[in-house]
Amino acid sequence: MEQVNEDTLASTRKVIAVHINYPSRAAQRGRTPAQPSYFLKPSSSLALTGSTVERPAGCELLGYEGEIALVIGKAARRVSIEDAWSHVAGITASNDLGVYDLRWADKGSNLRSKGGDGFTPVGPALIPADAVDPAQLRIRTWHNGHLVQDDTTEDLLFPFARLVADLSQLLTLEEGDIILTGTPAGASVAKPGDVLEVEVSASNLTTSNLTTGRLATTVVEGTTPFADFGAGPKVDDLQREEAYGSREAAGLPAADSVLTPELKAKLESVATATLSSQMRKRGLNNVSIDGLQATRPDRRVVGLARTLRYVPNREDLFKTHGGGFNAQKKAIDSVNEGEILVMEARGEKGTGTVGDILALRAQVRGAAAIITDGGVRDFTAVAGLDMPTWFANPHPAVLGRRHIPWDTDITIACGGATVQPGDIIVADGDGILVIPPAIAEELVDDCIQQEKEEAFIFEMVKQGNSVDGLYPMNAEWQNKYAEWERMEAGKADD
């Protein structure tokens, strides 16, 4: 078989990559696209087997994705699905490498995060396209010798011929162009010193001897820092989860273990005002969702945030995103026990963002609350539910008047506060707070201590003492408080 060499790379004018194509990857990402979507990688990102790839200095998350690469053999423009495969010269192995640390500044282009030099190794051999069935190929990836990806093309969301035909409707696929066809589940993160290998082979018995061989790439550490005139690396736990494939693989606590029963009980025991005070001491001043009212102001809820974003209505986009099992219904139908669904409606009060049926569905699924900075339809019915809803105002209009349900489980803005999936929400009649999970344990312990001190101060004022030197306590009152605390502890032990 022909080997992929420098001449092969030199003939490539463009590299086109597909976002999600394997059902296993779609299940991992929690979304299944109805149509294929693409991004470009520069031809300068191409590399051969045995090359090294640099994890840029200051970066943490160099992600790898084993993929099958199609090499175009003859120009394709507006070809049919039936004719598309004849325009493919061969297939080879590829590794779609990318740095998650730079995704935040890419705005969906993936140029900086996935376009670096050496970020698209291909090879080593090219299997002739006419020698294989594109629906009977196997893709495998090894990380330091351990098999981490193993899947076939039997049940792709978008078969290879469809990708070629689809792309050719708008642009000419030229000889030498490369299409990366998506990665299965199992993609993860590599570190300097790691060796990555990808192999593509035929999965049917008659052509099982056809293989690309293993495409090998070694990761090295970059030494040149980013200049200060461009976007630098930045990561958070959401990017770590995306890069590794799961919270567990990233070494993060499982989502349902962040808010343990013990932590939840502590948060339920302290006043919202105390939590706000302690967050201000930590420099967190913009963590309250403001301007909303509650259907159940007597209720206090503590839960993890799930998020839903609405964008302003545009009639053509509402036709594609507003109907059917849209983002709003997906969010309602996937909220879990104890979670709080937080909606970004831009403070738009001229229509409803949730009504009685969907609110009831959220309650049946065990949601702790719904929070929206928009309107509520069917107000009397929603207010009659046991599950509380925080909202801007009642409004009879349907969703499509002002909103399109657009996306779920992303960072949103609600009532002037930024909310991320997995943030801890505390809501009651005094207000709604957004607590970063990483500080919750320490925060609530300090709140408990603060409320003990305030209970002592309250008792001292009740006994007729001046607040001068008592609130806040000076050294003399601190000593008296320590003695009072010992006495109270002794009473509890009796």
PDB file of C-alpha atoms in Angstrom, residues 282-487:
ATOM      1  CA  ARG A 282     -14.162  36.462  49.558  1.00  0.00           C
ATOM      2  CA  GLY A 283     -14.579  39.171  46.935  1.00  0.00           C
ATOM      3  CA  LEU A 284     -17.688  37.613  45.372  1.00  0.00           C
ATOM      4  CA  ASN A 285     -20.110  40.517  45.046  1.00  0.00           C
ATOM      5  CA  ASN A 286     -21.999  39.529  41.886  1.00  0.00           C
ATOM      6  CA  VAL A 287     -23.526  36.224  42.894  1.00  0.00           C
ATOM      7  CA  SER A 288     -27.177  37.082  43.500  1.00  0.00           C
ATOM      8  CA  ILE A 289     -30.000  36.535  41.009  1.00  0.00           C
ATOM      9  CA  ASP A 290     -32.029  39.704  41.426  1.00  0.00           C
ATOM     10  CA  GLY A 291     -35.491  41.037  40.656  1.00  0.00           C
ATOM     11  CA  LEU A 292     -37.500  37.813  40.884  1.00  0.00           C
ATOM     12  CA  GLN A 293     -40.466  36.688  42.950  1.00  0.00           C
ATOM     13  CA  ALA A 294     -41.359  33.210  44.161  1.00  0.00           C
ATOM     14  CA  THR A 295     -44.498  31.107  43.885  1.00  0.00           C
ATOM     15  CA  ARG A 296     -43.579  29.624  47.280  1.00  0.00           C
ATOM     16  CA  PRO A 297     -41.753  32.327  49.260  1.00  0.00           C
ATOM     17  CA  ASP A 298     -42.063  30.134  52.350  1.00  0.00           C
ATOM     18  CA  ARG A 299     -39.827  27.479  50.787  1.00  0.00           C
ATOM     19  CA  ARG A 300     -36.042  27.307  50.904  1.00  0.00           C
ATOM     20  CA  VAL A 301     -34.270  25.202  48.287  1.00  0.00           C
ATOM     21  CA  VAL A 302     -30.664  24.141  47.834  1.00  0.00           C
ATOM     22  CA  GLY A 303     -29.597  22.309  44.677  1.00  0.00           C
ATOM     23  CA  LEU A 304     -27.222  22.050  41.737  1.00  0.00           C
ATOM     24  CA  ALA A 305     -27.877  24.245  38.712  1.00  0.00           C
ATOM     25  CA  ARG A 306     -28.910  22.988  35.299  1.00  0.00           C
ATOM     26  CA  THR A 307     -29.103  25.745  32.706  1.00  0.00           C
ATOM     27  CA  LEU A 308     -31.212  26.739  29.685  1.00  0.00           C
ATOM     28  CA  ARG A 309     -30.662  29.742  27.426  1.00  0.00           C
ATOM     29  CA  TYR A 310     -33.247  31.546  25.311  1.00  0.00           C
ATOM     30  CA  VAL A 311     -32.251  33.912  22.502  1.00  0.00           C
ATOM     31  CA  PRO A 312     -34.471  36.662  21.037  1.00  0.00           C
ATOM     32  CA  ASN A 313     -37.078  35.340  18.638  1.00  0.00           C
ATOM     33  CA  ARG A 314     -36.241  35.412  14.949  1.00  0.00           C
ATOM     34  CA  GLU A 315     -38.937  33.818  12.856  1.00  0.00           C
ATOM     35  CA  ASP A 316     -36.698  31.780  10.560  1.00  0.00           C
ATOM     36  CA  LEU A 317     -34.683  30.412  13.472  1.00  0.00           C
ATOM     37  CA  PHE A 318     -37.768  29.624  15.501  1.00  0.00           C
ATOM     38  CA  LYS A 319     -38.860  27.331  12.678  1.00  0.00           C
ATOM     39  CA  THR A 320     -35.661  25.292  13.074  1.00  0.00           C
ATOM     40  CA  HIS A 321     -35.186  25.490  16.850  1.00  0.00           C
ATOM     41  CA  GLY A 322     -38.543  26.339  18.394  1.00  0.00           C
ATOM     42  CA  GLY A 323     -40.668  23.330  17.554  1.00  0.00           C
ATOM     43  CA  GLY A 324     -40.543  19.654  18.411  1.00  0.00           C
ATOM     44  CA  PHE A 325     -38.322  18.390  21.187  1.00  0.00           C
ATOM     45  CA  ASN A 326     -36.533  21.706  21.492  1.00  0.00           C
ATOM     46  CA  ALA A 327     -33.936  22.848  24.030  1.00  0.00           C
ATOM     47  CA  GLN A 328     -36.613  23.930  26.524  1.00  0.00           C
ATOM     48  CA  LYS A 329     -38.274  20.508  26.506  1.00  0.00           C
ATOM     49  CA  LYS A 330     -34.905  18.736  26.583  1.00  0.00           C
ATOM     50  CA  ALA A 331     -33.920  20.721  29.670  1.00  0.00           C
ATOM     51  CA  ILE A 332     -37.206  19.988  31.428  1.00  0.00           C
ATOM     52  CA  ASP A 333     -37.087  16.318  30.488  1.00  0.00           C
ATOM     53  CA  SER A 334     -33.503  15.800  31.681  1.00  0.00           C
ATOM     54  CA  VAL A 335     -33.525  17.690  34.991  1.00  0.00           C
ATOM     55  CA  ASN A 336     -32.763  15.277  37.809  1.00  0.00           C
ATOM     56  CA  GLU A 337     -33.788  14.785  41.425  1.00  0.00           C
ATOM     57  CA  GLY A 338     -32.848  17.789  43.535  1.00  0.00           C
ATOM     58  CA  GLU A 339     -31.537  19.899  40.647  1.00  0.00           C
ATOM     59  CA  ILE A 340     -32.619  23.478  39.933  1.00  0.00           C
ATOM     60  CA  LEU A 341     -33.331  24.524  36.338  1.00  0.00           C
ATOM     61  CA  VAL A 342     -32.097  28.088  35.791  1.00  0.00           C
ATOM     62  CA  MET A 343     -33.261  29.893  32.639  1.00  0.00           C
ATOM     63  CA  GLU A 344     -31.709  32.872  30.901  1.00  0.00           C
ATOM     64  CA  ALA A 345     -34.501  34.938  29.365  1.00  0.00           C
ATOM     65  CA  ARG A 346     -32.593  38.266  29.262  1.00  0.00           C
ATOM     66  CA  GLY A 347     -35.057  39.771  31.745  1.00  0.00           C
ATOM     67  CA  GLU A 348     -37.685  39.778  28.976  1.00  0.00           C
ATOM     68  CA  LYS A 349     -41.073  39.973  30.705  1.00  0.00           C
ATOM     69  CA  GLY A 350     -43.326  40.056  27.640  1.00  0.00           C
ATOM     70  CA  THR A 351     -43.914  36.327  27.307  1.00  0.00           C
ATOM     71  CA  GLY A 352     -43.875  33.092  29.263  1.00  0.00           C
ATOM     72  CA  THR A 353     -40.769  30.890  29.554  1.00  0.00           C
ATOM     73  CA  VAL A 354     -42.477  27.988  31.338  1.00  0.00           C
ATOM     74  CA  GLY A 355     -46.096  26.937  31.847  1.00  0.00           C
ATOM     75  CA  ASP A 356     -48.047  24.480  33.926  1.00  0.00           C
ATOM     76  CA  ILE A 357     -47.394  21.296  31.926  1.00  0.00           C
ATOM     77  CA  LEU A 358     -43.622  21.690  31.706  1.00  0.00           C
ATOM     78  CA  ALA A 359     -43.383  22.876  35.305  1.00  0.00           C
ATOM     79  CA  LEU A 360     -45.350  19.811  36.366  1.00  0.00           C
ATOM     80  CA  ARG A 361     -42.996  17.615  34.342  1.00  0.00           C
ATOM     81  CA  ALA A 362     -40.015  19.147  36.154  1.00  0.00           C
ATOM     82  CA  GLN A 363     -41.709  18.504  39.500  1.00  0.00           C
ATOM     83  CA  VAL A 364     -42.446  14.884  38.555  1.00  0.00           C
ATOM     84  CA  ARG A 365     -38.779  14.402  37.673  1.00  0.00           C
ATOM     85  CA  GLY A 366     -37.845  15.659  41.146  1.00  0.00           C
ATOM     86  CA  ALA A 367     -36.549  19.146  40.326  1.00  0.00           C
ATOM     87  CA  ALA A 368     -36.057  21.269  43.429  1.00  0.00           C
ATOM     88  CA  ALA A 369     -37.095  24.495  41.665  1.00  0.00           C
ATOM     89  CA  ILE A 370     -37.254  26.457  38.436  1.00  0.00           C
ATOM     90  CA  ILE A 371     -35.669  29.908  38.235  1.00  0.00           C
ATOM     91  CA  THR A 372     -36.297  32.191  35.250  1.00  0.00           C
ATOM     92  CA  ASP A 373     -35.732  35.897  34.761  1.00  0.00           C
ATOM     93  CA  GLY A 374     -38.631  35.867  32.286  1.00  0.00           C
ATOM     94  CA  GLY A 375     -42.375  35.383  32.559  1.00  0.00           C
ATOM     95  CA  VAL A 376     -44.484  32.429  33.664  1.00  0.00           C
ATOM     96  CA  ARG A 377     -47.634  31.257  31.854  1.00  0.00           C
ATOM     97  CA  ASP A 378     -50.556  29.514  33.560  1.00  0.00           C
ATOM     98  CA  PHE A 379     -49.506  31.278  36.726  1.00  0.00           C
ATOM     99  CA  THR A 380     -52.227  29.972  39.035  1.00  0.00           C
ATOM    100  CA  ALA A 381     -51.450  26.364  38.116  1.00  0.00           C
ATOM    101  CA  VAL A 382     -47.686  26.850  38.394  1.00  0.00           C
ATOM    102  CA  ALA A 383     -48.112  28.593  41.757  1.00  0.00           C
ATOM    103  CA  GLY A 384     -50.203  25.661  42.955  1.00  0.00           C
ATOM    104  CA  LEU A 385     -47.365  23.181  42.475  1.00  0.00           C
ATOM    105  CA  ASP A 386     -45.342  22.008  45.444  1.00  0.00           C
ATOM    106  CA  MET A 387     -42.140  22.813  43.537  1.00  0.00           C
ATOM    107  CA  PRO A 388     -41.370  26.545  43.810  1.00  0.00           C
ATOM    108  CA  THR A 389     -40.687  28.713  40.786  1.00  0.00           C
ATOM    109  CA  TRP A 390     -38.865  32.049  40.855  1.00  0.00           C
ATOM    110  CA  PHE A 391     -39.906  34.341  37.999  1.00  0.00           C
ATOM    111  CA  ALA A 392     -40.077  37.961  36.812  1.00  0.00           C
ATOM    112  CA  ASN A 393     -43.868  38.216  36.342  1.00  0.00           C
ATOM    113  CA  PRO A 394     -46.918  36.297  35.095  1.00  0.00           C
ATOM    114  CA  HIS A 395     -47.628  36.634  31.378  1.00  0.00           C
ATOM    115  CA  PRO A 396     -50.169  34.849  29.154  1.00  0.00           C
ATOM    116  CA  ALA A 397     -48.163  34.897  25.886  1.00  0.00           C
ATOM    117  CA  VAL A 398     -46.557  31.776  24.468  1.00  0.00           C
ATOM    118  CA  LEU A 399     -42.806  31.236  24.217  1.00  0.00           C
ATOM    119  CA  GLY A 400     -42.462  32.064  20.518  1.00  0.00           C
ATOM    120  CA  ARG A 401     -43.571  35.672  20.965  1.00  0.00           C
ATOM    121  CA  ARG A 402     -40.164  36.757  22.260  1.00  0.00           C
ATOM    122  CA  HIS A 403     -37.893  33.703  22.683  1.00  0.00           C
ATOM    123  CA  ILE A 404     -36.218  30.778  20.944  1.00  0.00           C
ATOM    124  CA  PRO A 405     -35.050  27.958  23.245  1.00  0.00           C
ATOM    125  CA  TRP A 406     -31.440  27.663  22.120  1.00  0.00           C
ATOM    126  CA  ASP A 407     -29.079  25.631  24.279  1.00  0.00           C
ATOM    127  CA  THR A 408     -28.766  23.717  27.541  1.00  0.00           C
ATOM    128  CA  ASP A 409     -26.110  23.075  30.186  1.00  0.00           C
ATOM    129  CA  ILE A 410     -23.955  26.062  29.261  1.00  0.00           C
ATOM    130  CA  THR A 411     -22.864  29.160  31.162  1.00  0.00           C
ATOM    131  CA  ILE A 412     -25.760  31.631  31.231  1.00  0.00           C
ATOM    132  CA  ALA A 413     -26.816  34.957  32.764  1.00  0.00           C
ATOM    133  CA  CYS A 414     -29.958  35.084  34.910  1.00  0.00           C
ATOM    134  CA  GLY A 415     -31.151  38.088  36.868  1.00  0.00           C
ATOM    135  CA  GLY A 416     -27.775  39.786  36.564  1.00  0.00           C
ATOM    136  CA  ALA A 417     -25.732  36.796  37.745  1.00  0.00           C
ATOM    137  CA  THR A 418     -23.597  34.309  35.853  1.00  0.00           C
ATOM    138  CA  VAL A 419     -24.654  30.694  36.424  1.00  0.00           C
ATOM    139  CA  GLN A 420     -22.722  27.617  35.335  1.00  0.00           C
ATOM    140  CA  PRO A 421     -23.982  24.035  35.268  1.00  0.00           C
ATOM    141  CA  GLY A 422     -23.121  22.472  38.619  1.00  0.00           C
ATOM    142  CA  ASP A 423     -23.133  25.723  40.580  1.00  0.00           C
ATOM    143  CA  ILE A 424     -24.890  25.465  43.936  1.00  0.00           C
ATOM    144  CA  ILE A 425     -28.083  27.507  44.133  1.00  0.00           C
ATOM    145  CA  VAL A 426     -29.588  28.621  47.455  1.00  0.00           C
ATOM    146  CA  ALA A 427     -32.985  30.294  47.117  1.00  0.00           C
ATOM    147  CA  ASP A 428     -35.635  31.453  49.591  1.00  0.00           C
ATOM    148  CA  GLY A 429     -37.799  34.469  50.355  1.00  0.00           C
ATOM    149  CA  ASP A 430     -34.694  36.590  50.994  1.00  0.00           C
ATOM    150  CA  GLY A 431     -33.164  36.024  47.579  1.00  0.00           C
ATOM    151  CA  ILE A 432     -31.233  33.682  45.322  1.00  0.00           C
ATOM    152  CA  LEU A 433     -27.488  33.072  45.581  1.00  0.00           C
ATOM    153  CA  VAL A 434     -25.087  31.295  43.223  1.00  0.00           C
ATOM    154  CA  ILE A 435     -22.277  29.533  45.101  1.00  0.00           C
ATOM    155  CA  PRO A 436     -19.172  28.171  43.336  1.00  0.00           C
ATOM    156  CA  PRO A 437     -18.963  24.496  44.419  1.00  0.00           C
ATOM    157  CA  ALA A 438     -15.228  24.717  45.142  1.00  0.00           C
ATOM    158  CA  ILE A 439     -15.733  27.091  48.079  1.00  0.00           C
ATOM    159  CA  ALA A 440     -19.029  25.741  49.444  1.00  0.00           C
ATOM    160  CA  GLU A 441     -17.661  23.641  52.329  1.00  0.00           C
ATOM    161  CA  GLU A 442     -15.387  26.347  53.685  1.00  0.00           C
ATOM    162  CA  LEU A 443     -18.034  29.011  53.086  1.00  0.00           C
ATOM    163  CA  VAL A 444     -20.808  27.291  55.007  1.00  0.00           C
ATOM    164  CA  ASP A 445     -18.522  26.422  57.932  1.00  0.00           C
ATOM    165  CA  ASP A 446     -17.633  30.108  58.254  1.00  0.00           C
ATOM    166  CA  CYS A 447     -21.348  30.952  58.009  1.00  0.00           C
ATOM    167  CA  ILE A 448     -22.151  28.598  60.883  1.00  0.00           C
ATOM    168  CA  GLN A 449     -19.445  30.223  62.972  1.00  0.00           C
ATOM    169  CA  GLN A 450     -20.685  33.717  62.070  1.00  0.00           C
ATOM    170  CA  GLU A 451     -24.236  32.855  63.093  1.00  0.00           C
ATOM    171  CA  LYS A 452     -23.031  31.504  66.433  1.00  0.00           C
ATOM    172  CA  GLU A 453     -21.271  34.803  67.071  1.00  0.00           C
ATOM    173  CA  GLU A 454     -24.350  36.764  65.997  1.00  0.00           C
ATOM    174  CA  ALA A 455     -26.525  34.700  68.327  1.00  0.00           C
ATOM    175  CA  PHE A 456     -24.216  35.694  71.199  1.00  0.00           C
ATOM    176  CA  ILE A 457     -24.265  39.362  70.167  1.00  0.00           C
ATOM    177  CA  PHE A 458     -28.073  39.286  69.931  1.00  0.00           C
ATOM    178  CA  GLU A 459     -28.284  37.858  73.457  1.00  0.00           C
ATOM    179  CA  MET A 460     -25.893  40.475  74.814  1.00  0.00           C
ATOM    180  CA  VAL A 461     -27.860  43.330  73.220  1.00  0.00           C
ATOM    181  CA  LYS A 462     -31.052  41.805  74.598  1.00  0.00           C
ATOM    182  CA  GLN A 463     -29.486  41.979  78.057  1.00  0.00           C
ATOM    183  CA  GLY A 464     -28.967  45.720  77.625  1.00  0.00           C
ATOM    184  CA  ASN A 465     -25.371  45.943  76.367  1.00  0.00           C
ATOM    185  CA  SER A 466     -24.336  48.678  73.929  1.00  0.00           C
ATOM    186  CA  VAL A 467     -23.307  47.640  70.425  1.00  0.00           C
ATOM    187  CA  ASP A 468     -20.165  49.757  70.787  1.00  0.00           C
ATOM    188  CA  GLY A 469     -17.294  47.261  70.847  1.00  0.00           C
ATOM    189  CA  LEU A 470     -19.777  44.390  70.708  1.00  0.00           C
ATOM    190  CA  TYR A 471     -20.811  44.557  67.058  1.00  0.00           C
ATOM    191  CA  PRO A 472     -18.249  43.805  65.736  1.00  0.00           C
ATOM    192  CA  MET A 473     -16.636  42.309  68.824  1.00  0.00           C
ATOM    193  CA  ASN A 474     -13.454  43.811  70.214  1.00  0.00           C
ATOM    194  CA  ALA A 475     -10.869  41.734  72.114  1.00  0.00           C
ATOM    195  CA  GLU A 476     -12.768  41.980  75.416  1.00  0.00           C
ATOM    196  CA  TRP A 477     -16.004  40.758  73.897  1.00  0.00           C
ATOM    197  CA  GLN A 478     -14.150  38.053  71.953  1.00  0.00           C
ATOM    198  CA  ASN A 479     -12.946  36.647  75.266  1.00  0.00           C
ATOM    199  CA  LYS A 480     -16.462  36.770  76.688  1.00  0.00           C
ATOM    200  CA  TYR A 481     -17.764  35.049  73.568  1.00  0.00           C
ATOM    201  CA  ALA A 482     -15.201  32.255  73.905  1.00  0.00           C
ATOM    202  CA  GLU A 483     -16.394  31.632  77.476  1.00  0.00           C
ATOM    203  CA  TRP A 484     -20.046  31.720  76.365  1.00  0.00           C
ATOM    204  CA  GLU A 485     -19.294  29.236  73.582  1.00  0.00           C
ATOM    205  CA  ARG A 486     -17.685  26.839  76.071  1.00  0.00           C
ATOM    206  CA  MET A 487     -20.742  27.081  78.291  1.00  0.00           C
TER     207      MET A 487
END
